[in-house]
Structures are given as C-alpha cells and as structure tokens.
JSON list of C-alpha atoms in Angstrom, two decimals:
[
{"chain": "U", "resi": 1, "resn": "MET", "atom": "CA", "xyz": [37.74, -8.28, -15.09]},
{"chain": "U", "resi": 2, "resn": "GLU", "atom": "CA", "xyz": [38.02, -5.37, -12.42]},
{"chain": "U", "resi": 3, "resn": "LYS", "atom": "CA", "xyz": [34.69, -5.12, -10.50]},
{"chain": "U", "resi": 4, "resn": "PHE", "atom": "CA", "xyz": [33.41, -1.03, -11.23]},
{"chain": "U", "resi": 5, "resn": "LYS", "atom": "CA", "xyz": [32.78, 0.12, -8.24]},
{"chain": "U", "resi": 6, "resn": "ASN", "atom": "CA", "xyz": [31.01, 3.70, -7.84]},
{"chain": "U", "resi": 7, "resn": "LYS", "atom": "CA", "xyz": [32.88, 5.51, -5.05]},
{"chain": "U", "resi": 8, "resn": "ASN", "atom": "CA", "xyz": [30.26, 8.29, -4.63]},
{"chain": "U", "resi": 9, "resn": "LEU", "atom": "CA", "xyz": [27.44, 5.47, -3.67]},
{"chain": "U", "resi": 10, "resn": "ARG", "atom": "CA", "xyz": [26.67, 6.66, -0.01]},
{"chain": "U", "resi": 11, "resn": "ALA", "atom": "CA", "xyz": [27.06, 3.91, 2.56]},
{"chain": "U", "resi": 12, "resn": "SER", "atom": "CA", "xyz": [23.35, 3.03, 2.61]},
{"chain": "U", "resi": 13, "resn": "SER", "atom": "CA", "xyz": [23.04, 3.92, -0.79]},
{"chain": "U", "resi": 14, "resn": "LYS", "atom": "CA", "xyz": [25.18, 0.67, -0.66]},
{"chain": "U", "resi": 15, "resn": "ASN", "atom": "CA", "xyz": [24.13, -1.35, 1.61]},
{"chain": "U", "resi": 16, "resn": "TRP", "atom": "CA", "xyz": [20.54, -1.39, -0.32]},
{"chain": "U", "resi": 17, "resn": "ILE", "atom": "CA", "xyz": [21.81, -2.46, -3.04]},
{"chain": "U", "resi": 18, "resn": "SER", "atom": "CA", "xyz": [23.81, -5.54, -2.02]},
{"chain": "U", "resi": 19, "resn": "ARG", "atom": "CA", "xyz": [20.07, -6.32, 0.15]},
{"chain": "U", "resi": 20, "resn": "GLN", "atom": "CA", "xyz": [18.53, -5.76, -3.29]},
{"chain": "U", "resi": 21, "resn": "SER", "atom": "CA", "xyz": [20.51, -8.35, -5.14]},
{"chain": "U", "resi": 22, "resn": "SER", "atom": "CA", "xyz": [20.85, -11.27, -2.05]},
{"chain": "U", "resi": 23, "resn": "ASP", "atom": "CA", "xyz": [16.53, -10.73, -1.33]},
{"chain": "U", "resi": 24, "resn": "PRO", "atom": "CA", "xyz": [14.84, -14.24, -3.67]},
{"chain": "U", "resi": 25, "resn": "TYR", "atom": "CA", "xyz": [11.79, -11.86, -3.10]},
{"chain": "U", "resi": 26, "resn": "SER", "atom": "CA", "xyz": [13.55, -8.60, -5.33]},
{"chain": "U", "resi": 27, "resn": "ARG", "atom": "CA", "xyz": [14.74, -11.16, -8.15]},
{"chain": "U", "resi": 28, "resn": "LEU", "atom": "CA", "xyz": [11.08, -13.50, -8.23]},
{"chain": "U", "resi": 29, "resn": "ALA", "atom": "CA", "xyz": [10.22, -10.31, -9.35]},
{"chain": "U", "resi": 30, "resn": "LYS", "atom": "CA", "xyz": [11.83, -9.40, -11.55]},
{"chain": "U", "resi": 31, "resn": "LYS", "atom": "CA", "xyz": [11.37, -12.57, -13.57]},
{"chain": "U", "resi": 32, "resn": "GLU", "atom": "CA", "xyz": [7.68, -12.77, -12.78]},
{"chain": "U", "resi": 33, "resn": "GLY", "atom": "CA", "xyz": [7.12, -8.92, -14.06]},
{"chain": "U", "resi": 34, "resn": "TYR", "atom": "CA", "xyz": [6.79, -7.49, -10.68]},
{"chain": "U", "resi": 35, "resn": "ARG", "atom": "CA", "xyz": [7.53, -3.32, -10.73]},
{"chain": "U", "resi": 36, "resn": "SER", "atom": "CA", "xyz": [8.49, -4.20, -7.23]},
{"chain": "U", "resi": 37, "resn": "ARG", "atom": "CA", "xyz": [8.88, -6.87, -4.59]},
{"chain": "U", "resi": 38, "resn": "SER", "atom": "CA", "xyz": [6.22, -5.55, -1.97]},
{"chain": "U", "resi": 39, "resn": "ALA", "atom": "CA", "xyz": [4.09, -7.04, -4.74]},
{"chain": "U", "resi": 40, "resn": "PHE", "atom": "CA", "xyz": [4.52, -10.09, -3.10]},
{"chain": "U", "resi": 41, "resn": "LYS", "atom": "CA", "xyz": [3.05, -8.33, 0.33]},
{"chain": "U", "resi": 42, "resn": "LEU", "atom": "CA", "xyz": [-0.49, -8.21, -1.37]},
{"chain": "U", "resi": 43, "resn": "ILE", "atom": "CA", "xyz": [-0.27, -11.77, -2.91]},
{"chain": "U", "resi": 44, "resn": "ASP", "atom": "CA", "xyz": [0.87, -12.80, 0.45]},
{"chain": "U", "resi": 45, "resn": "ILE", "atom": "CA", "xyz": [-2.11, -11.26, 2.99]},
{"chain": "U", "resi": 46, "resn": "ASN", "atom": "CA", "xyz": [-4.97, -11.90, -0.01]},
{"chain": "U", "resi": 47, "resn": "LYS", "atom": "CA", "xyz": [-4.21, -15.81, -0.41]},
{"chain": "U", "resi": 48, "resn": "LYS", "atom": "CA", "xyz": [-4.89, -15.60, 3.78]},
{"chain": "U", "resi": 49, "resn": "PHE", "atom": "CA", "xyz": [-8.12, -12.98, 3.82]},
{"chain": "U", "resi": 50, "resn": "ASN", "atom": "CA", "xyz": [-9.76, -13.37, 0.21]},
{"chain": "U", "resi": 51, "resn": "PHE", "atom": "CA", "xyz": [-10.49, -9.83, 0.38]},
{"chain": "U", "resi": 52, "resn": "LEU", "atom": "CA", "xyz": [-8.76, -8.83, -3.51]},
{"chain": "U", "resi": 53, "resn": "LYS", "atom": "CA", "xyz": [-11.72, -10.67, -6.04]},
{"chain": "U", "resi": 54, "resn": "ASN", "atom": "CA", "xyz": [-13.35, -9.94, -9.58]},
{"chain": "U", "resi": 55, "resn": "ASN", "atom": "CA", "xyz": [-16.06, -6.88, -10.30]},
{"chain": "U", "resi": 56, "resn": "LEU", "atom": "CA", "xyz": [-15.11, -4.70, -7.43]},
{"chain": "U", "resi": 57, "resn": "ASN", "atom": "CA", "xyz": [-14.12, -1.32, -7.01]},
{"chain": "U", "resi": 58, "resn": "ILE", "atom": "CA", "xyz": [-10.55, -0.90, -5.61]},
{"chain": "U", "resi": 59, "resn": "MET", "atom": "CA", "xyz": [-8.39, 2.26, -5.06]},
{"chain": "U", "resi": 60, "resn": "ASP", "atom": "CA", "xyz": [-4.83, 2.11, -4.61]},
{"chain": "U", "resi": 61, "resn": "LEU", "atom": "CA", "xyz": [-3.06, 5.00, -2.82]},
{"chain": "U", "resi": 62, "resn": "GLY", "atom": "CA", "xyz": [0.56, 5.69, -3.23]},
{"chain": "U", "resi": 63, "resn": "SER", "atom": "CA", "xyz": [0.36, 3.07, -6.14]},
{"chain": "U", "resi": 64, "resn": "SER", "atom": "CA", "xyz": [3.41, 4.28, -7.86]},
{"chain": "U", "resi": 65, "resn": "PRO", "atom": "CA", "xyz": [6.00, 2.36, -9.16]},
{"chain": "U", "resi": 66, "resn": "GLY", "atom": "CA", "xyz": [3.05, -0.39, -9.74]},
{"chain": "U", "resi": 67, "resn": "GLY", "atom": "CA", "xyz": [3.47, -3.52, -8.03]},
{"chain": "U", "resi": 68, "resn": "TRP", "atom": "CA", "xyz": [-0.28, -3.50, -5.53]},
{"chain": "U", "resi": 69, "resn": "SER", "atom": "CA", "xyz": [-1.74, -2.21, -8.85]},
{"chain": "U", "resi": 70, "resn": "GLN", "atom": "CA", "xyz": [-0.23, -4.56, -11.32]},
{"chain": "U", "resi": 71, "resn": "VAL", "atom": "CA", "xyz": [-2.08, -7.44, -9.21]},
{"chain": "U", "resi": 72, "resn": "ILE", "atom": "CA", "xyz": [-5.03, -5.98, -8.70]},
{"chain": "U", "resi": 73, "resn": "SER", "atom": "CA", "xyz": [-4.92, -5.35, -12.48]},
{"chain": "U", "resi": 74, "resn": "ASN", "atom": "CA", "xyz": [-4.26, -9.42, -12.68]},
{"chain": "U", "resi": 75, "resn": "VAL", "atom": "CA", "xyz": [-7.27, -10.04, -10.50]},
{"chain": "U", "resi": 76, "resn": "ASN", "atom": "CA", "xyz": [-10.05, -7.55, -10.63]},
{"chain": "U", "resi": 77, "resn": "LYS", "atom": "CA", "xyz": [-10.97, -7.13, -14.24]},
{"chain": "U", "resi": 78, "resn": "ASN", "atom": "CA", "xyz": [-14.15, -6.59, -14.52]},
{"chain": "U", "resi": 79, "resn": "GLY", "atom": "CA", "xyz": [-14.22, -3.87, -11.65]},
{"chain": "U", "resi": 80, "resn": "LYS", "atom": "CA", "xyz": [-13.43, -0.54, -12.12]},
{"chain": "U", "resi": 81, "resn": "ASN", "atom": "CA", "xyz": [-9.58, 0.53, -10.42]},
{"chain": "U", "resi": 82, "resn": "LEU", "atom": "CA", "xyz": [-8.14, 3.67, -9.51]},
{"chain": "U", "resi": 83, "resn": "SER", "atom": "CA", "xyz": [-4.54, 4.15, -8.26]},
{"chain": "U", "resi": 84, "resn": "VAL", "atom": "CA", "xyz": [-3.56, 7.95, -6.98]},
{"chain": "U", "resi": 85, "resn": "ASP", "atom": "CA", "xyz": [0.16, 8.84, -6.06]},
{"chain": "U", "resi": 86, "resn": "ILE", "atom": "CA", "xyz": [1.74, 11.68, -6.22]},
{"chain": "U", "resi": 87, "resn": "LEU", "atom": "CA", "xyz": [4.46, 10.42, -8.39]},
{"chain": "U", "resi": 88, "resn": "GLN", "atom": "CA", "xyz": [3.82, 9.08, -12.07]},
{"chain": "U", "resi": 89, "resn": "MET", "atom": "CA", "xyz": [3.26, 5.89, -12.62]},
{"chain": "U", "resi": 90, "resn": "GLU", "atom": "CA", "xyz": [3.41, 3.73, -15.87]},
{"chain": "U", "resi": 91, "resn": "LYS", "atom": "CA", "xyz": [0.41, 2.48, -17.81]},
{"chain": "U", "resi": 92, "resn": "ILE", "atom": "CA", "xyz": [-0.79, -0.95, -16.51]},
{"chain": "U", "resi": 93, "resn": "LYS", "atom": "CA", "xyz": [-3.47, -2.65, -17.89]},
{"chain": "U", "resi": 94, "resn": "ASN", "atom": "CA", "xyz": [-7.45, -2.46, -16.02]},
{"chain": "U", "resi": 95, "resn": "ILE", "atom": "CA", "xyz": [-5.89, 0.43, -13.91]},
{"chain": "U", "resi": 96, "resn": "PHE", "atom": "CA", "xyz": [-7.38, 3.99, -14.23]},
{"chain": "U", "resi": 97, "resn": "PHE", "atom": "CA", "xyz": [-3.95, 5.88, -13.02]},
{"chain": "U", "resi": 98, "resn": "PHE", "atom": "CA", "xyz": [-4.21, 9.58, -11.32]},
{"chain": "U", "resi": 99, "resn": "LYS", "atom": "CA", "xyz": [-1.00, 11.84, -10.30]},
{"chain": "U", "resi": 100, "resn": "LYS", "atom": "CA", "xyz": [-2.79, 13.57, -7.40]},
{"chain": "U", "resi": 101, "resn": "ASP", "atom": "CA", "xyz": [-2.53, 13.59, -3.54]},
{"chain": "U", "resi": 102, "resn": "PHE", "atom": "CA", "xyz": [-5.08, 11.92, -1.91]},
{"chain": "U", "resi": 103, "resn": "ASN", "atom": "CA", "xyz": [-5.85, 14.68, 0.61]},
{"chain": "U", "resi": 104, "resn": "ASP", "atom": "CA", "xyz": [-6.40, 18.28, -2.00]},
{"chain": "U", "resi": 105, "resn": "VAL", "atom": "CA", "xyz": [-10.16, 19.33, -1.50]},
{"chain": "U", "resi": 106, "resn": "ASP", "atom": "CA", "xyz": [-10.91, 18.17, -4.63]},
{"chain": "U", "resi": 107, "resn": "PHE", "atom": "CA", "xyz": [-10.15, 14.51, -4.51]},
{"chain": "U", "resi": 108, "resn": "LEU", "atom": "CA", "xyz": [-13.43, 13.41, -2.79]},
{"chain": "U", "resi": 109, "resn": "LYS", "atom": "CA", "xyz": [-15.43, 14.90, -5.91]},
{"chain": "U", "resi": 110, "resn": "PHE", "atom": "CA", "xyz": [-13.27, 12.79, -8.31]},
{"chain": "U", "resi": 111, "resn": "VAL", "atom": "CA", "xyz": [-13.72, 9.44, -6.13]},
{"chain": "U", "resi": 112, "resn": "ASP", "atom": "CA", "xyz": [-18.12, 10.07, -6.61]},
{"chain": "U", "resi": 113, "resn": "ASP", "atom": "CA", "xyz": [-17.23, 10.75, -9.87]},
{"chain": "U", "resi": 114, "resn": "PHE", "atom": "CA", "xyz": [-15.16, 8.38, -11.31]},
{"chain": "U", "resi": 115, "resn": "PHE", "atom": "CA", "xyz": [-16.78, 5.28, -9.47]},
{"chain": "U", "resi": 116, "resn": "ASN", "atom": "CA", "xyz": [-20.29, 6.80, -10.96]},
{"chain": "U", "resi": 117, "resn": "ASN", "atom": "CA", "xyz": [-20.93, 8.08, -6.87]},
{"chain": "U", "resi": 118, "resn": "SER", "atom": "CA", "xyz": [-20.88, 4.03, -5.92]},
{"chain": "U", "resi": 119, "resn": "LYS", "atom": "CA", "xyz": [-18.90, 3.52, -2.51]},
{"chain": "U", "resi": 120, "resn": "VAL", "atom": "CA", "xyz": [-15.73, 1.60, -3.17]},
{"chain": "U", "resi": 121, "resn": "ASP", "atom": "CA", "xyz": [-15.39, -1.95, -2.15]},
{"chain": "U", "resi": 122, "resn": "LEU", "atom": "CA", "xyz": [-11.36, -1.67, -1.24]},
{"chain": "U", "resi": 123, "resn": "VAL", "atom": "CA", "xyz": [-8.91, 1.01, -0.25]},
{"chain": "U", "resi": 124, "resn": "LEU", "atom": "CA", "xyz": [-5.39, -0.27, -0.23]},
{"chain": "U", "resi": 125, "resn": "SER", "atom": "CA", "xyz": [-1.96, 1.86, 0.78]},
{"chain": "U", "resi": 126, "resn": "ASP", "atom": "CA", "xyz": [1.23, 0.74, 0.88]},
{"chain": "U", "resi": 127, "resn": "MET", "atom": "CA", "xyz": [2.31, 4.18, 1.62]},
{"chain": "U", "resi": 128, "resn": "ALA", "atom": "CA", "xyz": [5.48, 5.15, 3.92]},
{"chain": "U", "resi": 129, "resn": "VAL", "atom": "CA", "xyz": [7.69, 7.89, 4.02]},
{"chain": "U", "resi": 130, "resn": "ASN", "atom": "CA", "xyz": [11.08, 8.80, 3.10]},
{"chain": "U", "resi": 131, "resn": "THR", "atom": "CA", "xyz": [13.04, 7.02, 5.85]},
{"chain": "U", "resi": 132, "resn": "THR", "atom": "CA", "xyz": [15.50, 9.02, 7.90]},
{"chain": "U", "resi": 133, "resn": "GLY", "atom": "CA", "xyz": [17.10, 6.63, 9.30]},
{"chain": "U", "resi": 134, "resn": "ASN", "atom": "CA", "xyz": [15.24, 7.81, 13.41]},
{"chain": "U", "resi": 135, "resn": "ARG", "atom": "CA", "xyz": [13.09, 4.59, 13.50]},
{"chain": "U", "resi": 136, "resn": "ASP", "atom": "CA", "xyz": [10.66, 6.03, 15.74]},
{"chain": "U", "resi": 137, "resn": "LEU", "atom": "CA", "xyz": [10.26, 9.35, 13.78]},
{"chain": "U", "resi": 138, "resn": "ASP", "atom": "CA", "xyz": [9.27, 7.51, 10.15]},
{"chain": "U", "resi": 139, "resn": "ALA", "atom": "CA", "xyz": [6.75, 5.30, 12.15]},
{"chain": "U", "resi": 140, "resn": "PHE", "atom": "CA", "xyz": [5.34, 8.47, 13.29]},
{"chain": "U", "resi": 141, "resn": "LYS", "atom": "CA", "xyz": [5.88, 10.53, 10.11]},
{"chain": "U", "resi": 142, "resn": "THR", "atom": "CA", "xyz": [4.11, 6.79, 8.14]},
{"chain": "U", "resi": 143, "resn": "ASN", "atom": "CA", "xyz": [1.31, 6.01, 10.81]},
{"chain": "U", "resi": 144, "resn": "SER", "atom": "CA", "xyz": [0.53, 9.26, 10.62]},
{"chain": "U", "resi": 145, "resn": "LEU", "atom": "CA", "xyz": [-0.51, 9.09, 6.99]},
{"chain": "U", "resi": 146, "resn": "ALA", "atom": "CA", "xyz": [-2.22, 5.35, 7.31]},
{"chain": "U", "resi": 147, "resn": "LEU", "atom": "CA", "xyz": [-4.26, 7.57, 10.11]},
{"chain": "U", "resi": 148, "resn": "GLU", "atom": "CA", "xyz": [-5.05, 10.03, 6.98]},
{"chain": "U", "resi": 149, "resn": "VAL", "atom": "CA", "xyz": [-5.83, 6.99, 5.37]},
{"chain": "U", "resi": 150, "resn": "VAL", "atom": "CA", "xyz": [-7.93, 5.75, 7.57]},
{"chain": "U", "resi": 151, "resn": "ASN", "atom": "CA", "xyz": [-9.92, 9.17, 7.50]},
{"chain": "U", "resi": 152, "resn": "LEU", "atom": "CA", "xyz": [-10.44, 9.15, 4.05]},
{"chain": "U", "resi": 153, "resn": "SER", "atom": "CA", "xyz": [-11.51, 5.64, 3.71]},
{"chain": "U", "resi": 154, "resn": "LYS", "atom": "CA", "xyz": [-14.44, 6.88, 5.87]},
{"chain": "U", "resi": 155, "resn": "ASN", "atom": "CA", "xyz": [-16.03, 8.39, 3.57]},
{"chain": "U", "resi": 156, "resn": "VAL", "atom": "CA", "xyz": [-15.37, 6.51, 0.62]},
{"chain": "U", "resi": 157, "resn": "LEU", "atom": "CA", "xyz": [-15.35, 2.84, 1.36]},
{"chain": "U", "resi": 158, "resn": "LYS", "atom": "CA", "xyz": [-19.10, 0.74, 1.62]},
{"chain": "U", "resi": 159, "resn": "ASN", "atom": "CA", "xyz": [-20.54, -1.15, 5.02]},
{"chain": "U", "resi": 160, "resn": "LYS", "atom": "CA", "xyz": [-19.27, -4.00, 3.43]},
{"chain": "U", "resi": 161, "resn": "SER", "atom": "CA", "xyz": [-15.69, -4.20, 2.46]},
{"chain": "U", "resi": 162, "resn": "TYR", "atom": "CA", "xyz": [-12.51, -3.58, 3.56]},
{"chain": "U", "resi": 163, "resn": "LEU", "atom": "CA", "xyz": [-8.97, -1.83, 4.16]},
{"chain": "U", "resi": 164, "resn": "LEU", "atom": "CA", "xyz": [-5.62, -2.58, 3.84]},
{"chain": "U", "resi": 165, "resn": "LEU", "atom": "CA", "xyz": [-2.53, 0.00, 4.85]},
{"chain": "U", "resi": 166, "resn": "LYS", "atom": "CA", "xyz": [1.27, -0.35, 6.57]},
{"chain": "U", "resi": 167, "resn": "PHE", "atom": "CA", "xyz": [2.11, 0.74, 9.81]},
{"chain": "U", "resi": 168, "resn": "PHE", "atom": "CA", "xyz": [4.94, 0.51, 11.31]},
{"chain": "U", "resi": 169, "resn": "THR", "atom": "CA", "xyz": [5.44, -0.79, 15.26]},
{"chain": "U", "resi": 170, "resn": "GLY", "atom": "CA", "xyz": [6.63, 1.77, 17.31]},
{"chain": "U", "resi": 171, "resn": "ARG", "atom": "CA", "xyz": [5.61, 5.94, 17.88]},
{"chain": "U", "resi": 172, "resn": "ASP", "atom": "CA", "xyz": [2.57, 6.15, 17.94]},
{"chain": "U", "resi": 173, "resn": "ASP", "atom": "CA", "xyz": [0.59, 3.52, 16.14]},
{"chain": "U", "resi": 174, "resn": "ASP", "atom": "CA", "xyz": [-1.49, 2.42, 19.70]},
{"chain": "U", "resi": 175, "resn": "ILE", "atom": "CA", "xyz": [-3.45, 5.52, 18.35]},
{"chain": "U", "resi": 176, "resn": "LEU", "atom": "CA", "xyz": [-3.67, 4.60, 14.93]},
{"chain": "U", "resi": 177, "resn": "ILE", "atom": "CA", "xyz": [-5.23, 0.80, 15.70]},
{"chain": "U", "resi": 178, "resn": "LYS", "atom": "CA", "xyz": [-7.39, 2.44, 18.23]},
{"chain": "U", "resi": 179, "resn": "ALA", "atom": "CA", "xyz": [-8.83, 4.59, 15.07]},
{"chain": "U", "resi": 180, "resn": "VAL", "atom": "CA", "xyz": [-9.63, 1.22, 13.01]},
{"chain": "U", "resi": 181, "resn": "LYS", "atom": "CA", "xyz": [-10.93, 0.00, 15.46]},
{"chain": "U", "resi": 182, "resn": "ASP", "atom": "CA", "xyz": [-12.88, 2.38, 16.41]},
{"chain": "U", "resi": 183, "resn": "PHE", "atom": "CA", "xyz": [-14.15, 2.57, 12.76]},
{"chain": "U", "resi": 184, "resn": "PHE", "atom": "CA", "xyz": [-14.39, -1.07, 11.45]},
{"chain": "U", "resi": 185, "resn": "GLU", "atom": "CA", "xyz": [-16.24, -3.89, 12.90]},
{"chain": "U", "resi": 186, "resn": "LYS", "atom": "CA", "xyz": [-12.92, -6.33, 12.76]},
{"chain": "U", "resi": 187, "resn": "THR", "atom": "CA", "xyz": [-9.17, -5.75, 12.51]},
{"chain": "U", "resi": 188, "resn": "ILE", "atom": "CA", "xyz": [-6.22, -7.49, 11.53]},
{"chain": "U", "resi": 189, "resn": "ARG", "atom": "CA", "xyz": [-2.61, -7.18, 12.27]},
{"chain": "U", "resi": 190, "resn": "ILE", "atom": "CA", "xyz": [-0.74, -8.63, 9.26]},
{"chain": "U", "resi": 191, "resn": "LYS", "atom": "CA", "xyz": [3.59, -9.17, 9.01]},
{"chain": "U", "resi": 192, "resn": "PRO", "atom": "CA", "xyz": [3.45, -11.32, 5.24]},
{"chain": "U", "resi": 193, "resn": "ASP", "atom": "CA", "xyz": [6.46, -13.76, 5.06]},
{"chain": "U", "resi": 194, "resn": "SER", "atom": "CA", "xyz": [7.41, -11.41, 1.98]},
{"chain": "U", "resi": 195, "resn": "SER", "atom": "CA", "xyz": [8.13, -8.47, 4.22]},
{"chain": "U", "resi": 196, "resn": "ARG", "atom": "CA", "xyz": [11.36, -8.12, 5.46]},
{"chain": "U", "resi": 197, "resn": "LYS", "atom": "CA", "xyz": [12.13, -9.50, 9.25]},
{"chain": "U", "resi": 198, "resn": "ASP", "atom": "CA", "xyz": [14.10, -7.14, 10.02]},
{"chain": "U", "resi": 199, "resn": "SER", "atom": "CA", "xyz": [11.92, -4.32, 8.85]},
{"chain": "U", "resi": 200, "resn": "ARG", "atom": "CA", "xyz": [9.31, -2.58, 11.48]},
{"chain": "U", "resi": 201, "resn": "GLU", "atom": "CA", "xyz": [6.23, -2.68, 8.62]},
{"chain": "U", "resi": 202, "resn": "MET", "atom": "CA", "xyz": [3.69, -4.24, 9.06]},
{"chain": "U", "resi": 203, "resn": "TYR", "atom": "CA", "xyz": [-0.12, -4.52, 8.02]},
{"chain": "U", "resi": 204, "resn": "LEU", "atom": "CA", "xyz": [-3.66, -3.80, 9.38]},
{"chain": "U", "resi": 205, "resn": "LEU", "atom": "CA", "xyz": [-6.34, -5.38, 7.47]},
{"chain": "U", "resi": 206, "resn": "CYS", "atom": "CA", "xyz": [-9.70, -3.83, 8.75]},
{"chain": "U", "resi": 207, "resn": "LYS", "atom": "CA", "xyz": [-12.83, -5.38, 7.71]},
{"chain": "U", "resi": 208, "resn": "ASN", "atom": "CA", "xyz": [-16.77, -3.89, 6.94]},
{"chain": "U", "resi": 209, "resn": "LEU", "atom": "CA", "xyz": [-17.03, 0.24, 8.05]},
{"chain": "U", "resi": 210, "resn": "LYS", "atom": "CA", "xyz": [-19.57, 0.56, 11.37]},
{"chain": "U", "resi": 211, "resn": "THR", "atom": "CA", "xyz": [-22.41, 2.21, 10.88]},
{"chain": "U", "resi": 212, "resn": "VAL", "atom": "CA", "xyz": [-23.44, 5.54, 12.89]}
]
C-alpha cells in the first residue's frame, strides 16, 4: 500500500509530526487519556516536590488543551480549580474553565469572586508564545509572559503558597529569575524528565510569597 503524503505540509510541520509519533510521552499521553504530553511534566515535578494536593485553591493559566487541568482534577477533588485561557478548552471534571486573557483589567475581580475572596494556594502556568524559529526572540517573549504571571501571582497567592511557571533559557531569563527571587522565599529551577532534551524549556517552582 502506498503511504499518503501531504505535499502541502511545511518541513517544520512534517518534523513535528514525526517527532510526535516517535515520542514515548506522546504515546503514553494517548494511552492514559491525557490531552497533551505536558501532563507528565506536572506529574514529574509534583512527584519530587509534592505541592499539588487535595483541598486547595488552584489556578491554571494558559490551560488549553487541558493536560495540566486533567492532572489537577485527579488530585484536587475537594478544592476549587480555575483554568484560564484565551483559547477554548473542552470540559474537565472538577474544573471551572474561563475563556479570558489574564491581563484584562477585570480579571482580578473575577478571581476574587470565584474563590469567595480567598487567596490562591497554587498558580500554574505552562504558557509559551508560538515559536518563530528565532530562539532568542521566542525566549524573550515567553519570559516576558512569565513575568506577567509573576506579577499577577503577587496579587492572588497566599503567603504560604506555590507558583510553578515555564520559562525559556536565553534572552532576559535573568530578569525573570531575579523577579521571582525578589518576591518568593525559595525558587528552584527544574528540567523534568518528560521535557525534551533539545528544548530550552525549563520551569521555576517558587515557594512562599514574601510579606512586605
């Protein structure tokens, strides 16, 4: 049988499809019903640091398609889970999804209302900009986005709390790292096993918001 070839696919798309089909975490995600392989990044990090628990107030920023939200749903069954993205996300049990830009001026009021004026125990962000192929530009834009997450987290987190966010090593990552160290008592750089080795992607786990 002759294999189907889509001549309209760009080389980058073909490489992505090839990498996905050969990636063990992509296959495992499909087998276990996760919407994305990124679910295993959160699972891996939590196994080591044990910050994701039951009965918490949790906010997942940039949640679509829902891999991290699925992990949250399985653990925080008696807490309140808010997932936010500018893209649509299909329903997940125990998750309230809000299609919204977290930088909108009315976002903080919505968060206060959702959590009944209680602060948040854990903010998660697996967000990154759409990559352009320019690694320095991608790092700059993604790390700028991560810095916006840090600024939001200062306003919504409890003092004894966690922030986990993605960043790219490279341009201006020192600005982001300085910011989290200014605002949190402890920060840890993490490269989970499920993160591709050739990726600049890393994570910062930030613990305990400093009091002013």
